[in-house]
C-alpha cells in the first residue's frame, strides 16, 4: 500500500490521501496516529484506511508515523464514523471526541497492544429501568454487572455527576470484589487509565459522558444512570448525546444497554411504550408526601403584580414544622439575591456588557454578576444613565429568600445549598436550594415548599414541562410528609400528574402534545447556529443561508424558522439559529454536510446541533 487515508480533528470532511514514504510502510497502521501537513500546519491525523492508488495528483507525504500500535480498533473507527454521520461533524472531530485529550497530539505513547477477541453471539438488548423511588436500581445494576463478569464480558457505567463516581466505585468494590477503572476527562490520570483499559487490564469502567468511548473489548453491558439528565448532551461540537452513542455501540457490539432513571426522558419513555426497547418498572416502596397546590394567581393580581414569595398557606405550614423542630426544604430555582437591578427613575435594567442577559444582584458580595459568562461589577450606587440613586433590586432569588426567612423566623437555622457537598452533615431547620438539589440522594424533609416553577413552565421551549416535571419528581422523593407547590398554572398536566401520583399521565399528555406539534420524539430537530461579533453581519449571513437552505431543501426535511438565539448575545458573540426538522437525523446531516461544504463568510462561524435539548 502506498497511500494512507487520513482524517484530522478539524471541521473538514475527508479522508485525505497522503503518500506513505517507504520507510514508514512497515509501521503505519489503520487506527493509528500520523503527523501530516494540513493547510500550512503540521497536525496529528488519524489513518482510517490504506490504498494502493489515489486520484489525487502529487499527494503530500506523511511526515511521521506516531503510533506503532492501533489506538482505534475497527469498532471504534466505525463508531466514530457513525457519530460523524449522525451529529454532522467531521470523522476526525468525532475521533478526537472519543480519545483522551492527551492523545490528540503528536506525542508518542507506550501501548502494549492486546489482540482483542470478541466471540459474542446473541443480540443487543435495550432496557429502560424506571425506578420510581430512585434507590432500587443499584440492586439491578450489581446483578447485571455480576452476570457480565461471569460471562467474561466487560461493562461501562456512566453517571451524570462526578460525586456519584466514588460512591459507585465503593459499591462495586464491596459487592463484586473488583476495582473498576475510573475514566474522567481532563484529569492527570486519564491517559494512564485509558491505556490500562486498552491493554485489557480492567473489566469495569466508570465515568461521565466520555466513558462511552472506553476502549473495552468484549463489551457486554452499558449502564447509563439518570439517563434523562441534560448533561449527557455535550455542549460543544459535536453535540452528541451519550444515550444515542450508547444505543449505536450496544447494537454493534451486541451488548445490553440499561437506561436507569427515576423520571425517564420522554425519548426513552416513548421508545419503551412503542415497544422498541424493553421497559422494567421498579415499583414504589416508600410513601409519597401529601401534595398541596397553592394557587398564587389571585394574590398576584391583588398585589398589583408584586411577586408572591411565600403564600400564607406555606408560611403556616413552615411555622408548624419549625415548632415541631422538623426539617424544611424551600425550592427556588434562582440564585443570587435579586434577578435584576432596575433604575426606577429612567427604567434602565442593568445588563451584562457581553451577553443579552440581566445581571443578578448578589447581596453579600455587593455586586452584580452574569450567570452566563461570569462578568462581575460592584453594585452601582448611581445610575450611569440618569445619575439617579433610585436603584432597586427586583425578583426574589435564593439569597433574598434566606434573609426573608431569617426575618420572619429569627430562631430558625437556615442553610442555603449552593453545592451538593453543602448538604453533608449540615444541621439546619430550613434548607434553601435550587434545582441542583435534585441530584442529591437519601434526603428526607418534613416539608418541601416549591416557591416557583412557573417561570420554567412559561419558558418558550417545548421541553420546559419535561424539565419542570423532572425537578418536581426529584423533589417528590425527598419527603414522605408534605409538599406545597405555589403556582399560577394549577391546571397544568405537570401538576395534575404529581397530584395523582401518576407519572404515566404526564408522559402520555406530553407525548400527545408533542405529536400534535410534530416535535421530538415524533421528529428530529436540528439547529444551524451562526455566530459572530457584528450583529448586522450575523443577521445578514443568516438570512442568506436561510434562503439558500430553503431552496436546496430535499423531501423529508423542513427548514422551519430563522431566529435570534435565546439569549441572542453571549460573551460578545451574536447568535442566530436556523431550525430544521426531519424524519431522520442522518438525512438532515447528509443535507447539511453537502449544503454547508465550503460555506464560509469571514467573521462568521457556523455550527450544527442535532437533536438540541
Ligand atoms: Zn436611571
Ligand atoms: Zn455575560
Coordinates of C-alpha atoms and ligand atoms in Angstrom, one line a residue:
X1 CA 0.0 0.0 0.0
X2 CA 1.4 3.4 -0.9
X3 CA -1.3 5.8 0.3
X4 CA -3.0 6.4 3.6
X5 CA -6.4 7.8 4.1
X6 CA -6.1 10.3 6.8
X7 CA -8.7 12.4 8.8
X8 CA -7.9 15.4 11.0
X9 CA -9.6 16.9 14.0
X10 CA -10.9 19.9 12.1
X11 CA -14.3 20.8 10.7
X12 CA -13.3 19.5 7.2
X13 CA -14.6 16.3 5.7
X14 CA -12.1 13.8 4.5
X15 CA -10.4 11.4 4.4
X16 CA -7.5 12.9 2.6
X17 CA -4.9 10.8 0.7
X18 CA -1.3 11.0 1.8
X19 CA 1.7 9.3 0.3
X20 CA 3.4 6.8 2.6
X21 CA 7.2 7.1 2.3
X22 CA 8.8 3.6 2.1
X23 CA 10.5 3.8 5.5
X24 CA 7.0 4.0 7.1
X25 CA 5.5 1.2 5.2
X26 CA 6.1 -1.4 7.9
X27 CA 4.9 0.8 10.8
X28 CA 1.7 2.6 9.6
X29 CA -1.5 1.1 10.8
X30 CA -5.1 1.8 10.3
X31 CA -6.4 3.3 13.5
X32 CA -3.0 4.8 14.4
X33 CA -1.9 8.4 14.5
X34 CA 0.3 10.1 11.9
X35 CA 1.8 13.5 11.6
X36 CA 0.7 15.3 8.5
X37 CA 0.8 18.8 6.9
X38 CA -2.7 20.1 6.6
X39 CA -3.1 23.6 5.1
X40 CA 0.1 25.1 6.3
X41 CA 0.1 23.4 9.7
X42 CA 1.6 20.2 11.0
X43 CA -1.1 18.4 12.8
X44 CA -1.9 14.9 14.2
X45 CA -4.0 12.9 11.8
X46 CA -5.7 9.5 12.1
X47 CA -5.1 6.8 9.5
X48 CA -8.5 5.4 8.7
X49 CA -7.6 3.3 5.6
X50 CA -4.8 2.3 3.2
X51 CA -4.9 2.3 -0.6
X52 CA -2.7 1.2 -3.5
X53 CA -4.0 4.0 -5.7
X54 CA -5.1 7.6 -5.4
X55 CA -6.8 10.0 -7.8
X56 CA -5.0 13.0 -6.1
X57 CA -2.2 14.5 -8.1
X58 CA 1.1 14.7 -6.1
X59 CA -0.4 14.0 -2.7
X60 CA 1.7 15.2 0.3
X61 CA 3.8 12.7 2.2
X62 CA 3.2 11.5 5.7
X63 CA 5.7 13.3 8.0
X64 CA 5.8 10.8 10.8
X65 CA 4.1 7.6 12.0
X66 CA 3.3 8.4 15.6
X67 CA 2.0 5.0 16.8
X68 CA 3.1 1.6 16.0
X69 CA 0.0 0.4 17.8
X70 CA -3.7 0.7 16.9
X71 CA -5.3 3.3 19.0
X72 CA -8.7 3.0 17.4
X73 CA -9.7 -0.5 16.6
X74 CA -12.2 -1.5 13.8
X75 CA -15.2 -1.0 16.1
X76 CA -14.1 2.4 17.4
X77 CA -13.4 3.6 13.8
X78 CA -16.9 2.5 12.9
X79 CA -18.5 4.1 16.0
X80 CA -16.7 7.5 15.3
X81 CA -17.8 7.4 11.7
X82 CA -21.4 6.8 12.8
X83 CA -21.1 9.8 15.2
X84 CA -19.9 12.0 12.4
X85 CA -22.8 10.9 10.2
X86 CA -25.4 11.4 12.9
X87 CA -24.1 14.7 14.6
X88 CA -22.9 16.5 11.5
X89 CA -19.2 16.8 12.3
X90 CA -16.1 15.5 10.5
X91 CA -14.8 12.0 11.1
X92 CA -11.6 13.5 12.6
X93 CA -13.6 15.6 15.0
X94 CA -15.5 12.5 16.1
X95 CA -12.3 10.6 16.6
X96 CA -10.9 13.4 18.8
X97 CA -14.1 13.4 20.8
X98 CA -13.6 9.7 21.5
X99 CA -9.9 9.9 22.5
X100 CA -8.5 11.4 25.7
X101 CA -7.2 15.0 25.0
X102 CA -3.6 13.8 25.7
X103 CA -3.8 11.6 22.6
X104 CA -4.9 14.4 20.3
X105 CA -1.3 15.4 19.9
X106 CA 1.8 14.1 18.1
X107 CA 3.3 12.8 21.3
X108 CA 4.3 9.1 21.3
X109 CA 2.8 6.8 23.9
X110 CA 3.8 3.3 25.0
X111 CA 0.9 0.8 24.4
X112 CA 1.2 -2.9 24.8
X113 CA -1.2 -3.9 22.2
X114 CA -3.5 -6.8 23.1
X115 CA -5.3 -8.8 20.5
X116 CA -8.9 -8.3 21.2
X117 CA -11.1 -11.4 20.9
X118 CA -14.8 -10.7 20.5
X119 CA -16.6 -14.0 20.3
X120 CA -20.1 -13.0 21.1
X121 CA -23.4 -14.3 19.8
X122 CA -26.8 -13.1 20.6
X123 CA -28.2 -9.7 20.1
X124 CA -28.4 -6.3 21.7
X125 CA -31.0 -5.6 24.4
X126 CA -32.0 -2.2 25.5
X127 CA -34.0 -1.7 28.7
X128 CA -35.5 1.4 30.3
X129 CA -35.3 0.8 34.0
X130 CA -37.9 3.1 35.6
X131 CA -37.0 3.3 39.3
X132 CA -39.9 5.2 40.9
X133 CA -38.3 5.5 44.3
X134 CA -34.9 6.3 42.9
X135 CA -33.0 4.0 45.1
X136 CA -33.8 0.4 44.0
X137 CA -31.9 0.3 40.7
X138 CA -28.5 -0.3 42.2
X139 CA -29.6 -3.9 43.0
X140 CA -30.3 -4.4 39.3
X141 CA -27.0 -2.8 38.3
X142 CA -25.0 -5.1 40.6
X143 CA -26.8 -8.2 39.4
X144 CA -26.3 -7.3 35.8
X145 CA -22.6 -6.5 36.3
X146 CA -22.1 -9.8 38.0
X147 CA -23.7 -11.6 35.1
X148 CA -21.5 -9.8 32.6
X149 CA -18.4 -10.7 34.6
X150 CA -19.5 -14.3 34.9
X151 CA -19.7 -14.4 31.1
X152 CA -16.2 -12.9 30.8
X153 CA -17.6 -9.7 29.4
X154 CA -16.8 -6.1 30.2
X155 CA -19.0 -3.2 31.3
X156 CA -19.3 0.6 31.2
X157 CA -21.2 2.5 33.9
X158 CA -22.0 6.1 33.1
X159 CA -23.1 8.8 35.7
X160 CA -24.1 12.4 35.2
X161 CA -22.3 13.7 38.3
X162 CA -18.7 13.5 39.5
X163 CA -19.9 13.0 43.1
X164 CA -21.5 9.7 42.1
X165 CA -18.2 8.1 40.9
X166 CA -16.5 7.4 44.3
X167 CA -19.8 6.1 45.7
X168 CA -20.3 3.8 42.7
X169 CA -16.7 2.6 42.9
X170 CA -17.2 1.7 46.6
X171 CA -20.4 -0.2 45.9
X172 CA -18.8 -2.2 43.1
X173 CA -15.7 -3.0 45.2
X174 CA -17.8 -4.1 48.1
X175 CA -20.3 -6.2 46.1
X176 CA -18.2 -7.6 43.3
X177 CA -14.7 -7.6 44.8
X178 CA -13.3 -5.9 41.8
X179 CA -11.7 -2.5 41.4
X180 CA -13.2 -0.6 38.4
X181 CA -11.3 1.8 36.3
X182 CA -12.5 5.4 36.5
X183 CA -12.3 7.4 33.3
X184 CA -12.5 11.1 34.0
X185 CA -11.8 13.6 31.2
X186 CA -9.0 16.1 31.6
X187 CA -7.5 14.7 34.7
X188 CA -3.8 13.9 35.1
X189 CA -4.5 10.2 35.4
X190 CA -6.8 9.9 32.4
X191 CA -4.3 8.7 29.8
X192 CA -2.9 6.1 32.2
X193 CA -6.3 4.7 32.9
X194 CA -7.3 4.8 29.3
X195 CA -4.1 2.8 28.3
X196 CA -4.8 0.2 31.1
X197 CA -8.3 -0.3 29.7
X198 CA -7.0 -0.5 26.2
X199 CA -4.5 -3.1 27.3
X200 CA -7.3 -5.2 28.7
X201 CA -6.3 -4.9 32.4
X202 CA -9.7 -3.9 33.6
X203 CA -13.3 -5.2 33.2
X204 CA -15.4 -2.5 34.5
X205 CA -15.2 1.2 33.6
X206 CA -16.9 4.0 35.5
X207 CA -17.1 7.5 34.2
X208 CA -19.0 10.5 33.0
X209 CA -20.3 11.1 29.4
X210 CA -17.0 10.4 27.6
X211 CA -16.7 7.0 29.2
X212 CA -19.0 5.7 26.5
X213 CA -15.9 5.7 24.3
X214 CA -13.9 3.5 26.7
X215 CA -11.7 1.2 24.6
X216 CA -13.0 -2.1 26.1
X217 CA -13.3 -5.2 24.1
X218 CA -15.9 -7.9 24.6
X219 CA -18.3 -5.4 25.9
X220 CA -21.4 -7.0 27.4
X221 CA -23.1 -4.2 29.3
X222 CA -23.6 -0.5 29.3
X223 CA -25.4 1.3 32.1
X224 CA -26.4 4.9 31.9
X225 CA -27.7 6.2 35.2
X226 CA -30.2 9.1 35.3
X227 CA -30.4 8.8 31.6
X228 CA -32.7 11.9 31.4
X229 CA -30.0 14.3 32.7
X230 CA -29.3 17.0 30.2
X231 CA -25.6 16.9 31.0
X232 CA -25.4 13.8 28.8
X233 CA -25.6 16.1 25.8
X234 CA -22.2 17.7 25.0
X235 CA -22.5 21.5 24.9
X236 CA -19.6 21.8 22.4
X237 CA -19.3 20.5 18.8
X238 CA -20.0 17.7 18.2
X239 CA -23.2 18.0 20.3
X240 CA -23.5 14.3 20.8
X241 CA -25.9 12.6 23.4
X242 CA -24.4 9.7 25.3
X243 CA -27.7 7.7 25.1
X244 CA -27.6 7.8 21.3
X245 CA -24.0 6.7 21.1
X246 CA -24.6 4.0 23.7
X247 CA -27.5 2.6 21.6
X248 CA -25.4 2.6 18.5
X249 CA -22.5 0.9 20.3
X250 CA -24.7 -1.6 22.1
X251 CA -26.3 -2.7 18.8
X252 CA -23.0 -3.1 17.0
X253 CA -21.3 -4.9 19.9
X254 CA -24.3 -7.0 20.8
X255 CA -24.3 -5.7 24.3
X256 CA -27.0 -5.0 26.8
X257 CA -27.9 -1.3 27.5
X258 CA -29.7 -0.3 30.7
X259 CA -31.1 3.2 30.9
X260 CA -31.8 3.8 34.5
X261 CA -33.9 6.7 35.8
X262 CA -36.5 7.7 38.3
X263 CA -38.0 10.1 35.8
X264 CA -37.1 8.9 32.3
X265 CA -36.6 11.2 29.3
X266 CA -39.6 11.5 27.0
X267 CA -37.5 10.0 24.3
X268 CA -36.8 6.8 26.2
X269 CA -40.3 6.6 27.6
X270 CA -41.7 6.8 24.0
X271 CA -39.4 4.1 22.7
X272 CA -40.4 1.8 25.6
X273 CA -44.1 2.4 25.1
X274 CA -43.8 1.9 21.4
X275 CA -42.2 -1.5 22.2
X276 CA -38.9 -0.6 20.6
X277 CA -37.0 -1.0 23.8
X278 CA -37.9 -3.0 26.9
X279 CA -39.4 -1.5 29.9
X280 CA -38.9 -2.5 33.6
X281 CA -40.7 -0.7 36.3
X282 CA -39.3 -0.8 39.8
X283 CA -42.4 -0.1 41.9
X284 CA -42.6 2.4 44.7
X285 CA -42.0 1.2 48.2
X286 CA -41.8 4.4 50.2
X287 CA -44.6 6.8 50.9
X288 CA -45.1 9.9 48.9
X289 CA -45.8 13.2 50.5
X290 CA -49.2 14.8 50.6
X291 CA -49.2 17.4 47.8
X292 CA -51.0 20.7 48.2
X293 CA -51.2 23.1 45.2
X294 CA -51.5 26.7 46.3
X295 CA -52.7 29.0 43.5
X296 CA -50.9 32.3 43.7
X297 CA -52.9 33.7 40.8
X298 CA -55.5 35.8 42.7
X299 CA -53.0 37.1 45.2
X300 CA -50.7 38.0 42.4
X301 CA -53.4 40.2 40.8
X302 CA -54.4 41.7 44.2
X303 CA -50.9 42.8 44.9
X304 CA -50.7 44.6 41.6
X305 CA -48.0 42.4 40.0
X306 CA -45.9 42.3 43.1
X307 CA -44.3 38.9 43.4
X308 CA -45.7 36.5 46.0
X309 CA -42.8 34.9 47.6
X310 CA -44.3 32.9 50.4
X311 CA -48.1 32.3 50.4
X312 CA -49.9 32.4 53.7
X313 CA -50.6 28.7 53.4
X314 CA -46.9 27.9 53.0
X315 CA -46.0 30.3 55.8
X316 CA -48.4 28.5 58.2
X317 CA -47.0 25.1 57.2
X318 CA -43.5 26.3 57.7
X319 CA -44.3 27.7 61.1
X320 CA -45.8 24.5 62.4
X321 CA -42.9 22.4 61.0
X322 CA -40.4 24.8 62.8
X323 CA -42.5 24.5 66.0
X324 CA -42.0 20.7 65.8
X325 CA -38.3 21.0 65.3
X326 CA -38.6 19.3 62.0
X327 CA -36.8 20.0 58.6
X328 CA -38.0 22.0 55.7
X329 CA -36.7 22.4 52.1
X330 CA -37.6 25.5 50.2
X331 CA -37.1 25.2 46.4
X332 CA -36.4 28.3 44.4
X333 CA -34.6 27.9 41.1
X334 CA -33.0 31.3 41.2
X335 CA -29.5 32.0 42.5
X336 CA -28.5 35.4 43.9
X337 CA -30.4 38.0 45.8
X338 CA -32.4 39.6 43.1
X339 CA -32.8 38.6 39.4
X340 CA -32.5 42.1 38.1
X341 CA -31.3 45.6 39.1
X342 CA -33.5 48.5 37.8
X343 CA -33.2 52.2 37.9
X344 CA -36.7 53.4 39.0
X345 CA -36.1 56.8 37.6
X346 CA -35.2 56.0 34.0
X347 CA -36.2 52.3 33.9
X348 CA -32.7 51.2 32.9
X349 CA -32.2 47.5 33.5
X350 CA -28.6 46.6 34.2
X351 CA -27.4 44.1 31.6
X352 CA -24.2 42.2 31.0
X353 CA -22.0 44.1 28.6
X354 CA -21.1 40.8 26.9
X355 CA -24.5 39.0 26.9
X356 CA -28.1 40.0 26.4
X357 CA -28.8 38.9 30.0
X358 CA -29.9 40.8 33.1
X359 CA -27.3 41.0 35.8
X360 CA -28.1 39.2 39.0
X361 CA -27.6 41.0 42.3
X362 CA -25.6 39.3 45.0
X363 CA -26.1 40.9 48.4
X364 CA -23.1 39.5 50.3
X365 CA -20.6 40.5 47.7
X366 CA -22.5 43.7 46.9
X367 CA -22.1 43.0 43.2
X368 CA -23.9 42.4 40.0
X369 CA -23.0 39.2 38.1
X370 CA -23.8 37.5 34.8
X371 CA -24.7 33.8 35.4
X372 CA -23.8 33.0 31.8
X373 CA -20.2 34.5 31.4
X374 CA -19.2 35.3 35.0
X375 CA -18.9 39.0 34.3
X376 CA -19.0 40.9 37.7
X377 CA -19.3 44.5 38.7
X378 CA -19.8 46.3 42.0
X379 CA -23.4 47.1 42.7
X380 CA -23.9 50.7 41.4
X381 CA -24.9 53.4 43.8
X382 CA -25.9 55.8 41.0
X383 CA -27.5 55.1 37.6
X384 CA -24.9 55.7 34.9
X385 CA -27.6 56.9 32.5
X386 CA -29.5 59.4 34.6
X387 CA -27.4 59.9 37.8
X388 CA -30.3 59.0 40.0
X389 CA -29.7 56.9 43.1
X390 CA -33.1 55.3 42.8
X391 CA -31.8 51.8 42.0
X392 CA -33.9 48.8 43.1
X393 CA -33.5 45.1 43.1
X394 CA -36.4 43.0 41.8
X395 CA -37.2 39.3 41.5
X396 CA -36.6 37.1 44.5
X397 CA -33.5 34.9 44.4
X398 CA -32.4 32.3 47.0
X399 CA -30.4 34.9 48.9
X400 CA -33.3 37.3 49.4
X401 CA -35.5 34.3 50.4
X402 CA -32.9 33.4 53.0
X403 CA -32.9 36.9 54.5
X404 CA -36.7 36.9 54.4
X405 CA -37.0 33.7 56.3
X406 CA -34.4 34.9 58.8
X407 CA -36.5 38.0 59.4
X408 CA -39.7 36.0 59.8
X409 CA -38.3 33.2 61.9
X410 CA -35.3 34.6 63.8
X411 CA -34.7 31.3 65.8
X412 CA -34.6 29.1 62.7
X413 CA -31.2 27.8 61.5
X414 CA -31.1 28.4 57.7
X415 CA -28.8 26.8 55.2
X416 CA -28.6 27.8 51.6
X417 CA -27.4 24.9 49.4
X418 CA -25.1 26.2 46.7
X419 CA -23.3 22.9 46.3
X420 CA -24.3 19.3 46.8
X421 CA -21.4 19.0 49.3
X422 CA -23.1 21.7 51.4
X423 CA -25.7 19.1 52.4
X424 CA -23.2 16.8 54.1
X425 CA -23.6 16.8 57.9
X426 CA -25.2 20.2 57.8
X427 CA -27.6 20.8 60.6
X428 CA -30.4 23.3 59.8
X429 CA -34.1 23.8 60.2
X430 CA -34.7 25.3 56.8
X431 CA -32.7 24.5 53.6
X432 CA -33.0 26.7 50.6
X433 CA -31.9 25.2 47.3
X434 CA -32.1 25.4 43.5
X435 CA -32.6 22.5 41.1
X436 CA -29.1 21.3 41.9
X437 CA -30.6 19.6 45.0
X438 CA -32.5 17.1 42.8
X439 CA -29.1 15.4 42.1
X440 CA -28.7 14.6 45.8
X441 CA -29.9 11.3 47.2
X442 CA -31.1 10.0 50.6
X443 CA -32.7 13.2 51.7
X444 CA -35.8 13.4 53.9
X445 CA -37.7 16.6 54.7
X446 CA -40.9 17.0 56.7
X447 CA -41.9 19.8 54.4
X448 CA -41.0 20.8 50.9
X449 CA -42.1 24.2 49.7
X450 CA -41.8 24.8 45.9
X451 CA -41.8 28.6 45.5
X452 CA -41.8 29.0 41.8
X453 CA -41.7 26.7 38.9
X454 CA -44.0 28.7 36.7
X455 CA -41.1 30.6 35.0
X456 CA -39.8 27.2 33.9
X457 CA -43.2 26.2 32.5
X458 CA -43.7 29.5 30.7
X459 CA -40.3 29.5 29.1
X460 CA -40.5 29.3 25.3
X461 CA -39.1 25.8 25.0
X462 CA -41.2 22.8 24.2
X463 CA -39.1 20.8 26.6
X464 CA -39.9 23.1 29.5
X465 CA -42.7 21.0 31.0
X466 CA -40.4 18.0 30.9
X467 CA -37.7 19.9 32.7
X468 CA -40.1 21.2 35.4
X469 CA -41.5 17.7 35.8
X470 CA -38.0 16.3 36.3
X471 CA -37.3 18.8 39.0
X472 CA -40.6 18.2 40.8
X473 CA -40.4 14.4 40.6
X474 CA -36.9 14.7 42.0
X475 CA -38.2 16.7 44.9
X476 CA -41.1 14.3 45.4
X477 CA -38.8 11.6 46.5
X478 CA -37.3 13.8 49.3
X479 CA -40.3 13.8 51.6
X480 CA -42.9 11.4 52.9
X481 CA -44.9 14.1 54.6
X482 CA -45.9 17.3 52.9
X483 CA -45.1 19.1 49.7
X484 CA -46.6 22.5 49.0
X485 CA -46.3 23.9 45.4
X486 CA -47.1 27.5 44.7
X487 CA -48.2 28.1 41.1
X488 CA -50.4 30.2 38.9
X489 CA -50.8 27.3 36.5
X490 CA -52.5 24.8 38.8
X491 CA -54.3 23.1 35.8
X492 CA -51.1 22.2 34.0
X493 CA -50.8 18.4 33.4
X494 CA -47.4 18.5 35.1
X495 CA -49.1 19.3 38.5
X496 CA -52.1 17.1 37.8
X497 CA -49.7 14.1 37.3
X498 CA -48.0 14.9 40.6
X499 CA -51.3 15.3 42.5
X500 CA -52.5 11.9 41.2
X501 CA -49.1 10.4 41.7
X502 CA -49.3 9.2 38.2
X503 CA -46.2 9.9 36.1
X504 CA -47.7 8.0 33.1
X505 CA -50.4 10.7 33.0
X506 CA -47.7 13.3 32.4
X507 CA -45.8 11.3 29.8
X508 CA -49.0 10.5 27.9
X509 CA -50.2 14.1 27.8
X510 CA -46.8 15.4 26.9
X511 CA -46.4 12.9 24.1
X512 CA -49.9 13.8 22.8
X513 CA -49.0 17.4 22.6
X514 CA -45.6 16.7 21.0
X515 CA -47.2 14.5 18.4
X516 CA -49.7 17.2 17.6
X517 CA -46.9 19.7 17.0
X518 CA -44.6 17.2 15.4
X519 CA -42.0 17.7 17.9
X520 CA -39.4 15.1 19.1
X521 CA -39.7 12.2 19.6
X522 CA -42.1 12.3 16.6
X523 CA -39.5 14.1 14.5
X524 CA -35.9 15.2 14.8
X525 CA -34.8 18.8 15.1
X526 CA -31.5 20.5 14.3
X527 CA -30.1 23.9 14.6
X528 CA -27.7 25.6 12.2
X529 CA -26.1 28.2 14.5
X530 CA -24.3 31.2 13.2
X531 CA -22.2 33.4 15.4
X532 CA -20.1 36.5 15.0
X533 CA -19.0 39.7 16.7
X534 CA -21.1 42.0 14.4
X535 CA -24.8 41.8 14.9
X536 CA -25.9 43.1 11.5
X537 CA -23.5 40.8 9.7
X538 CA -24.6 37.7 11.6
X539 CA -28.2 38.6 10.7
X540 CA -27.4 39.2 7.0
X541 CA -25.4 36.0 6.6
X542 CA -28.1 34.0 8.4
X543 CA -30.8 35.3 6.1
X544 CA -28.8 34.4 3.0
X545 CA -28.1 30.9 4.4
X546 CA -31.7 30.5 5.4
X547 CA -32.9 31.3 1.8
X548 CA -30.3 29.0 0.4
X549 CA -31.2 26.1 2.6
X550 CA -34.8 26.6 1.8
X551 CA -34.1 26.4 -2.0
X552 CA -31.9 23.3 -1.7
X553 CA -34.0 21.5 0.9
X554 CA -34.8 17.9 -0.2
X555 CA -38.0 16.0 0.5
X556 CA -38.5 14.8 4.1
X557 CA -36.6 17.8 5.6
X558 CA -38.2 21.2 6.5
X559 CA -36.4 24.5 7.2
X560 CA -38.7 25.8 9.9
X561 CA -37.5 29.2 11.0
X562 CA -34.7 31.7 11.4
X563 CA -34.5 33.5 14.8
X564 CA -32.0 35.1 17.1
X565 CA -30.9 32.6 19.7
X566 CA -32.0 32.8 23.4
X567 CA -30.0 34.7 24.7
X568 CA -29.0 36.4 21.5
X569 CA -25.7 37.7 22.7
X570 CA -23.2 35.6 24.8
X571 CA -19.7 36.5 25.6
X572 CA -19.6 39.2 23.0
X573 CA -20.9 37.0 20.2
X574 CA -24.2 37.4 18.5
X575 CA -26.1 34.2 17.7
X576 CA -28.8 33.4 15.1
X577 CA -30.3 29.9 14.6
X578 CA -32.0 28.2 11.7
X579 CA -34.3 25.4 12.9
X580 CA -34.7 22.3 10.8
X581 CA -36.9 19.3 11.2
X582 CA -36.8 15.9 9.6
X583 CA -37.7 12.2 10.0
X584 CA -34.1 11.1 10.2
X585 CA -31.0 12.8 11.6
X586 CA -28.8 11.1 9.1
X587 CA -30.8 12.7 6.3
X588 CA -30.5 16.1 7.9
X589 CA -26.8 15.6 8.4
X590 CA -26.3 14.5 4.8
X591 CA -28.1 17.5 3.5
X592 CA -26.2 19.9 5.8
X593 CA -22.8 18.4 5.0
X594 CA -23.4 19.0 1.3
X595 CA -25.0 22.4 1.7
X596 CA -22.5 23.8 4.1
X597 CA -19.4 22.4 2.4
X598 CA -17.0 25.2 1.7
X599 CA -19.5 27.7 3.2
X600 CA -17.5 30.4 4.7
X601 CA -18.0 34.1 5.5
X602 CA -15.2 35.9 7.3
X603 CA -16.1 36.6 10.9
X604 CA -19.0 34.1 11.0
X605 CA -18.7 30.7 12.5
X606 CA -21.4 28.1 11.5
X607 CA -22.0 25.0 13.7
X608 CA -24.7 22.4 13.8
X609 CA -26.6 21.0 16.8
X610 CA -28.5 17.8 16.0
X611 CA -31.3 16.8 18.5
X612 CA -30.9 20.0 20.5
X613 CA -32.2 19.9 24.1
Ligands
LIG1 ZN1 -31.5 55.8 35.6
LIG2 ZN1 -22.5 37.8 30.5

